[in-house]
């Protein structure tokens, strides 16, 4: 069977000329070099793991591996010191060798032996991660396989691997301020980082919404600063006014817990970089110690998201306070890097502060931006004097970069590139590719996320080092990191859902050689990786397998093409509202819809549902695909087009205000859309959705009106519906059906009357309102 596979793969390679990793070597991240071989090493009760007991770190790695293998397989593989006489049976040898890179390793797997070579424990640790991935996924279980009868063959496919990482910094971040995550989960997260051969856990411990690390010298940081009165419900702009849950929220890590977590991470070769935010994102600290803010308070740990004007004031006593905190932080975390934040620090409170303004004059600074630079530089010098180094978000570049700093580039990659050009190290974490808090699939079908779309494929496509930079600049880009902000992520299960499999894609970006990256190949391997995550009880997302729907509207019909993003899967679907199953109709060719239809679809592989069920309501009517004329130019959202109003897709108000999709709006004027039905047609009902997004100045119209015409010149009104533009509440598209006595008409016009100036008492009062509508149907 395996032989056949090898032959077939060879054939495939010969035919396509493209290197596809055979399924039996589905290691993530993909090793730098893997030479396939025929045959396999079968693990049995006579297998012995041989390791020099004199090397405690390597012995511990071999021992952990052996125990895990025995626990999950039920086999009794023994562990022996290298000095013992050669034993009968097959042998897995851990052999320290000189001269390999610190994280490099070699695996040589033959039918009767496995040789694991490295120069350092780290390399052995990564070798074991690869070895584990060559064994059945059940090796990742916490206990024995549920049923011996169904358990897999405990064999390792023969091959030779020479592997080492592309980047030295391979990070994953977690914000525990917006939502606190228990120690048990932090350990699981570290395990998952290590499994993917990543080596950094960036622990975002402080922010406006909660201070999460015990500081002995300042007990109020956790007594007061770790708690907030309540938390925003739903998406930031979901409600006007915003709604809160009324529940106190809190949590923090004691220093004992932190020491325990640090030890845990060390044993998995993961460095924890703690982040203590300054000068911004400081509300939780200021609530506990208001004397370090410019106004003196009172302040409140906030239950809202965003950026807040109250930041640390650059008093000498504030530096003393922060240095005392960092002293305790550095005692807890042996990491060379200490992250001091530096992002999103509004200068309002410094502008208003006599002290800050005097300081700017005294230091002969140009403005508050240079004062921020002074702030960061002063902390940097102090941290450096303690033998550590700072990392800061890319704002630390503004007003002059502190000399010893490493920059974390999050607002795109320009900050990282600028820093690298100045000779600073840079870590790439651009939002467009590596913010794992974004939607990973159709927002209409996903739990609430911060906004934007970032698919696993997009993460996989990220290239941290711009190839057009000179080599001496490129070398300062030391790696990349995925960021996980938890405003909309309340539980460990939800963190797992957001992070995997996107972090598996990132692991390959930061570990594997650039030229080895190949999306179809990864997509194949990740299907064999997901069962490992399942064995580890990781609540990963199946969005990778979600059916995609493409639509084409033409003259009263909608052609719906369903696509599976993964080859070798079939699509099963329903159009009667029922949940699709393996027995549902099999999708063969595009559907042609002539009336509004609910379509549900799911991908199926080997008789099992593999994606989530996706569902769409496609509005189809006589108006579908017809030409729409607007009386005034569309201004909202950016790139809105009239064709959106008859394209067979409803609009969506999910995500940021800028993410609103499928709607078209006009600012400061009425919206008038005229649809040409092509010929005189009996008409008695028009439906249209109106967007209410008051935080974005999009108000309901004063009224909706339907007019009809035979010739496109003379229109007569057949229906009006008054609405209330002062209505607030949820951001949503509200659909209205306007019915009237049947008439014959070729042209149907919908006029949504603009609210005009935004009334007093509403958000954005006094500004001009926008009126926006979505899909229009005509029956
Ligand atoms: C950030 O996302 N504010 C670093």
mmCIF file of C-alpha atoms in Angstrom, residues 566-726:
data_model
loop_
_atom_site.group_PDB
_atom_site.id
_atom_site.type_symbol
_atom_site.label_atom_id
_atom_site.label_comp_id
_atom_site.label_asym_id
_atom_site.label_seq_id
_atom_site.Cartn_x
_atom_site.Cartn_y
_atom_site.Cartn_z
ATOM 1 C CA UNK A 566 -10.567 21.588 -0.991
ATOM 2 C CA UNK A 567 -10.130 19.008 -3.752
ATOM 3 C CA UNK A 568 -11.489 15.491 -3.305
ATOM 4 C CA UNK A 569 -14.550 16.692 -1.451
ATOM 5 C CA UNK A 570 -18.107 16.648 -2.673
ATOM 6 C CA UNK A 571 -20.835 19.160 -1.916
ATOM 7 C CA UNK A 572 -24.242 18.121 -0.637
ATOM 8 C CA UNK A 573 -26.986 20.738 -0.568
ATOM 9 C CA UNK A 574 -30.653 21.469 0.034
ATOM 10 C CA UNK A 575 -33.043 24.142 -1.237
ATOM 11 C CA UNK A 576 -35.994 23.305 1.038
ATOM 12 C CA UNK A 577 -34.547 24.675 4.271
ATOM 13 C CA UNK A 578 -33.513 21.249 5.584
ATOM 14 C CA UNK A 579 -30.043 20.649 7.008
ATOM 15 C CA UNK A 580 -27.883 19.028 4.346
ATOM 16 C CA UNK A 581 -26.505 15.563 5.059
ATOM 17 C CA UNK A 582 -24.593 12.865 3.182
ATOM 18 C CA UNK A 583 -27.980 11.881 1.686
ATOM 19 C CA UNK A 584 -28.846 15.337 0.352
ATOM 20 C CA UNK A 585 -28.603 16.164 -3.318
ATOM 21 C CA UNK A 586 -25.064 16.099 -4.615
ATOM 22 C CA UNK A 587 -24.011 19.325 -6.226
ATOM 23 C CA UNK A 588 -23.072 18.715 -9.860
ATOM 24 C CA UNK A 589 -23.581 21.997 -11.690
ATOM 25 C CA UNK A 590 -24.657 25.602 -11.025
ATOM 26 C CA UNK A 591 -28.177 26.169 -9.710
ATOM 27 C CA UNK A 592 -30.454 28.462 -11.642
ATOM 28 C CA UNK A 593 -32.824 30.258 -9.250
ATOM 29 C CA UNK A 594 -35.903 32.182 -10.394
ATOM 30 C CA UNK A 595 -37.374 32.924 -6.943
ATOM 31 C CA UNK A 596 -35.978 33.743 -3.506
ATOM 32 C CA UNK A 597 -34.403 30.533 -2.221
ATOM 33 C CA UNK A 598 -32.602 29.314 0.875
ATOM 34 C CA UNK A 599 -29.612 27.190 -0.089
ATOM 35 C CA UNK A 600 -27.741 25.148 2.515
ATOM 36 C CA UNK A 601 -24.581 23.277 1.626
ATOM 37 C CA UNK A 602 -21.758 21.327 3.222
ATOM 38 C CA UNK A 603 -18.600 19.603 2.047
ATOM 39 C CA UNK A 604 -18.383 15.837 2.429
ATOM 40 C CA UNK A 605 -15.271 13.688 2.281
ATOM 41 C CA UNK A 606 -15.196 9.921 2.572
ATOM 42 C CA UNK A 607 -18.856 9.999 3.581
ATOM 43 C CA UNK A 608 -18.306 12.457 6.453
ATOM 44 C CA UNK A 609 -19.335 16.074 6.766
ATOM 45 C CA UNK A 610 -16.091 18.020 6.996
ATOM 46 C CA UNK A 611 -17.016 21.713 6.791
ATOM 47 C CA UNK A 612 -19.661 23.663 8.657
ATOM 48 C CA UNK A 613 -23.095 23.878 7.057
ATOM 49 C CA UNK A 614 -23.263 27.157 5.145
ATOM 50 C CA UNK A 615 -26.554 28.798 4.360
ATOM 51 C CA UNK A 616 -27.617 31.647 2.163
ATOM 52 C CA UNK A 617 -30.913 33.258 1.323
ATOM 53 C CA UNK A 618 -30.668 34.418 -2.279
ATOM 54 C CA UNK A 619 -33.242 37.104 -3.076
ATOM 55 C CA UNK A 620 -34.400 36.562 -6.656
ATOM 56 C CA UNK A 621 -37.185 38.454 -8.398
ATOM 57 C CA UNK A 622 -38.022 40.217 -11.647
ATOM 58 C CA UNK A 623 -35.521 42.885 -10.610
ATOM 59 C CA UNK A 624 -32.575 40.493 -10.343
ATOM 60 C CA UNK A 625 -29.747 41.349 -12.676
ATOM 61 C CA UNK A 626 -31.591 44.390 -14.087
ATOM 62 C CA UNK A 627 -29.997 47.724 -14.764
ATOM 63 C CA UNK A 628 -30.252 50.262 -11.933
ATOM 64 C CA UNK A 629 -29.919 54.021 -12.470
ATOM 65 C CA UNK A 630 -29.059 56.212 -9.485
ATOM 66 C CA UNK A 631 -30.218 59.831 -9.394
ATOM 67 C CA UNK A 632 -27.167 60.851 -7.342
ATOM 68 C CA UNK A 633 -23.720 59.343 -7.101
ATOM 69 C CA UNK A 634 -23.224 56.678 -4.476
ATOM 70 C CA UNK A 635 -20.864 57.702 -1.698
ATOM 71 C CA UNK A 636 -21.176 54.887 0.858
ATOM 72 C CA UNK A 637 -19.483 52.562 1.517
ATOM 73 C CA UNK A 638 -16.325 53.118 -0.539
ATOM 74 C CA UNK A 639 -16.695 51.595 -4.013
ATOM 75 C CA UNK A 640 -20.447 51.062 -3.669
ATOM 76 C CA UNK A 641 -22.112 50.302 -6.998
ATOM 77 C CA UNK A 642 -25.726 50.441 -8.151
ATOM 78 C CA UNK A 643 -25.484 46.853 -9.414
ATOM 79 C CA UNK A 644 -25.279 45.716 -5.770
ATOM 80 C CA UNK A 645 -28.990 46.491 -5.435
ATOM 81 C CA UNK A 646 -30.112 43.800 -7.883
ATOM 82 C CA UNK A 647 -27.270 41.270 -7.653
ATOM 83 C CA UNK A 648 -29.190 38.531 -5.854
ATOM 84 C CA UNK A 649 -27.329 39.034 -2.554
ATOM 85 C CA UNK A 650 -28.580 40.697 0.590
ATOM 86 C CA UNK A 651 -26.400 43.281 2.280
ATOM 87 C CA UNK A 652 -24.669 42.705 5.569
ATOM 88 C CA UNK A 653 -24.000 45.075 8.458
ATOM 89 C CA UNK A 654 -21.564 42.762 10.284
ATOM 90 C CA UNK A 655 -18.091 43.880 11.273
ATOM 91 C CA UNK A 656 -16.591 47.351 11.325
ATOM 92 C CA UNK A 657 -18.649 50.185 9.865
ATOM 93 C CA UNK A 658 -16.314 50.045 6.899
ATOM 94 C CA UNK A 659 -16.997 46.326 6.468
ATOM 95 C CA UNK A 660 -20.669 46.844 5.631
ATOM 96 C CA UNK A 661 -21.253 44.912 2.407
ATOM 97 C CA UNK A 662 -23.861 44.725 -0.309
ATOM 98 C CA UNK A 663 -25.424 48.098 0.477
ATOM 99 C CA UNK A 664 -25.245 51.361 -1.406
ATOM 100 C CA UNK A 665 -25.795 54.790 0.068
ATOM 101 C CA UNK A 666 -25.809 58.500 -0.544
ATOM 102 C CA UNK A 667 -24.715 61.237 1.844
ATOM 103 C CA UNK A 668 -26.537 64.579 2.087
ATOM 104 C CA UNK A 669 -29.175 63.678 -0.533
ATOM 105 C CA UNK A 670 -32.055 61.299 -1.205
ATOM 106 C CA UNK A 671 -31.304 57.916 -2.670
ATOM 107 C CA UNK A 672 -33.307 57.295 -5.815
ATOM 108 C CA UNK A 673 -32.829 54.001 -7.677
ATOM 109 C CA UNK A 674 -34.693 53.254 -10.899
ATOM 110 C CA UNK A 675 -34.824 49.668 -12.112
ATOM 111 C CA UNK A 676 -35.557 48.855 -15.743
ATOM 112 C CA UNK A 677 -37.440 45.533 -15.834
ATOM 113 C CA UNK A 678 -36.898 45.317 -19.620
ATOM 114 C CA UNK A 679 -40.602 45.181 -20.549
ATOM 115 C CA UNK A 680 -43.987 46.092 -19.079
ATOM 116 C CA UNK A 681 -44.551 43.680 -16.197
ATOM 117 C CA UNK A 682 -47.315 43.254 -13.628
ATOM 118 C CA UNK A 683 -45.972 44.566 -10.283
ATOM 119 C CA UNK A 684 -47.516 44.554 -6.803
ATOM 120 C CA UNK A 685 -44.721 44.217 -4.273
ATOM 121 C CA UNK A 686 -41.329 45.760 -3.767
ATOM 122 C CA UNK A 687 -38.954 44.796 -0.961
ATOM 123 C CA UNK A 688 -35.914 46.742 0.104
ATOM 124 C CA UNK A 689 -33.579 46.776 3.086
ATOM 125 C CA UNK A 690 -32.511 50.008 4.765
ATOM 126 C CA UNK A 691 -29.313 50.236 6.769
ATOM 127 C CA UNK A 692 -29.297 51.714 10.264
ATOM 128 C CA UNK A 693 -25.762 52.391 11.475
ATOM 129 C CA UNK A 694 -26.041 55.560 13.507
ATOM 130 C CA UNK A 695 -22.406 55.446 14.703
ATOM 131 C CA UNK A 696 -21.440 55.723 11.039
ATOM 132 C CA UNK A 697 -23.971 58.541 10.366
ATOM 133 C CA UNK A 698 -26.197 56.156 8.411
ATOM 134 C CA UNK A 699 -29.752 56.928 9.520
ATOM 135 C CA UNK A 700 -33.025 55.385 8.474
ATOM 136 C CA UNK A 701 -34.760 57.388 5.720
ATOM 137 C CA UNK A 702 -37.699 59.653 6.569
ATOM 138 C CA UNK A 703 -39.719 57.553 4.167
ATOM 139 C CA UNK A 704 -39.542 54.925 1.471
ATOM 140 C CA UNK A 705 -41.518 55.519 -1.679
ATOM 141 C CA UNK A 706 -42.243 53.290 -4.687
ATOM 142 C CA UNK A 707 -42.983 54.910 -8.042
ATOM 143 C CA UNK A 708 -43.699 53.213 -11.373
ATOM 144 C CA UNK A 709 -43.486 54.228 -15.012
ATOM 145 C CA UNK A 710 -44.248 52.785 -18.436
ATOM 146 C CA UNK A 711 -41.793 54.971 -20.314
ATOM 147 C CA UNK A 712 -39.113 55.938 -17.853
ATOM 148 C CA UNK A 713 -40.181 59.588 -18.060
ATOM 149 C CA UNK A 714 -43.426 59.915 -16.140
ATOM 150 C CA UNK A 715 -43.524 58.230 -12.751
ATOM 151 C CA UNK A 716 -46.448 57.879 -10.400
ATOM 152 C CA UNK A 717 -46.270 57.062 -6.734
ATOM 153 C CA UNK A 718 -47.909 53.789 -5.723
ATOM 154 C CA UNK A 719 -46.768 53.456 -2.121
ATOM 155 C CA UNK A 720 -45.088 55.377 0.668
ATOM 156 C CA UNK A 721 -43.897 54.105 4.013
ATOM 157 C CA UNK A 722 -42.863 56.636 6.667
ATOM 158 C CA UNK A 723 -39.892 55.650 8.852
ATOM 159 C CA UNK A 724 -38.221 57.214 11.885
ATOM 160 C CA UNK A 725 -34.681 58.480 11.178
ATOM 161 C CA UNK A 726 -34.111 59.152 14.881
#
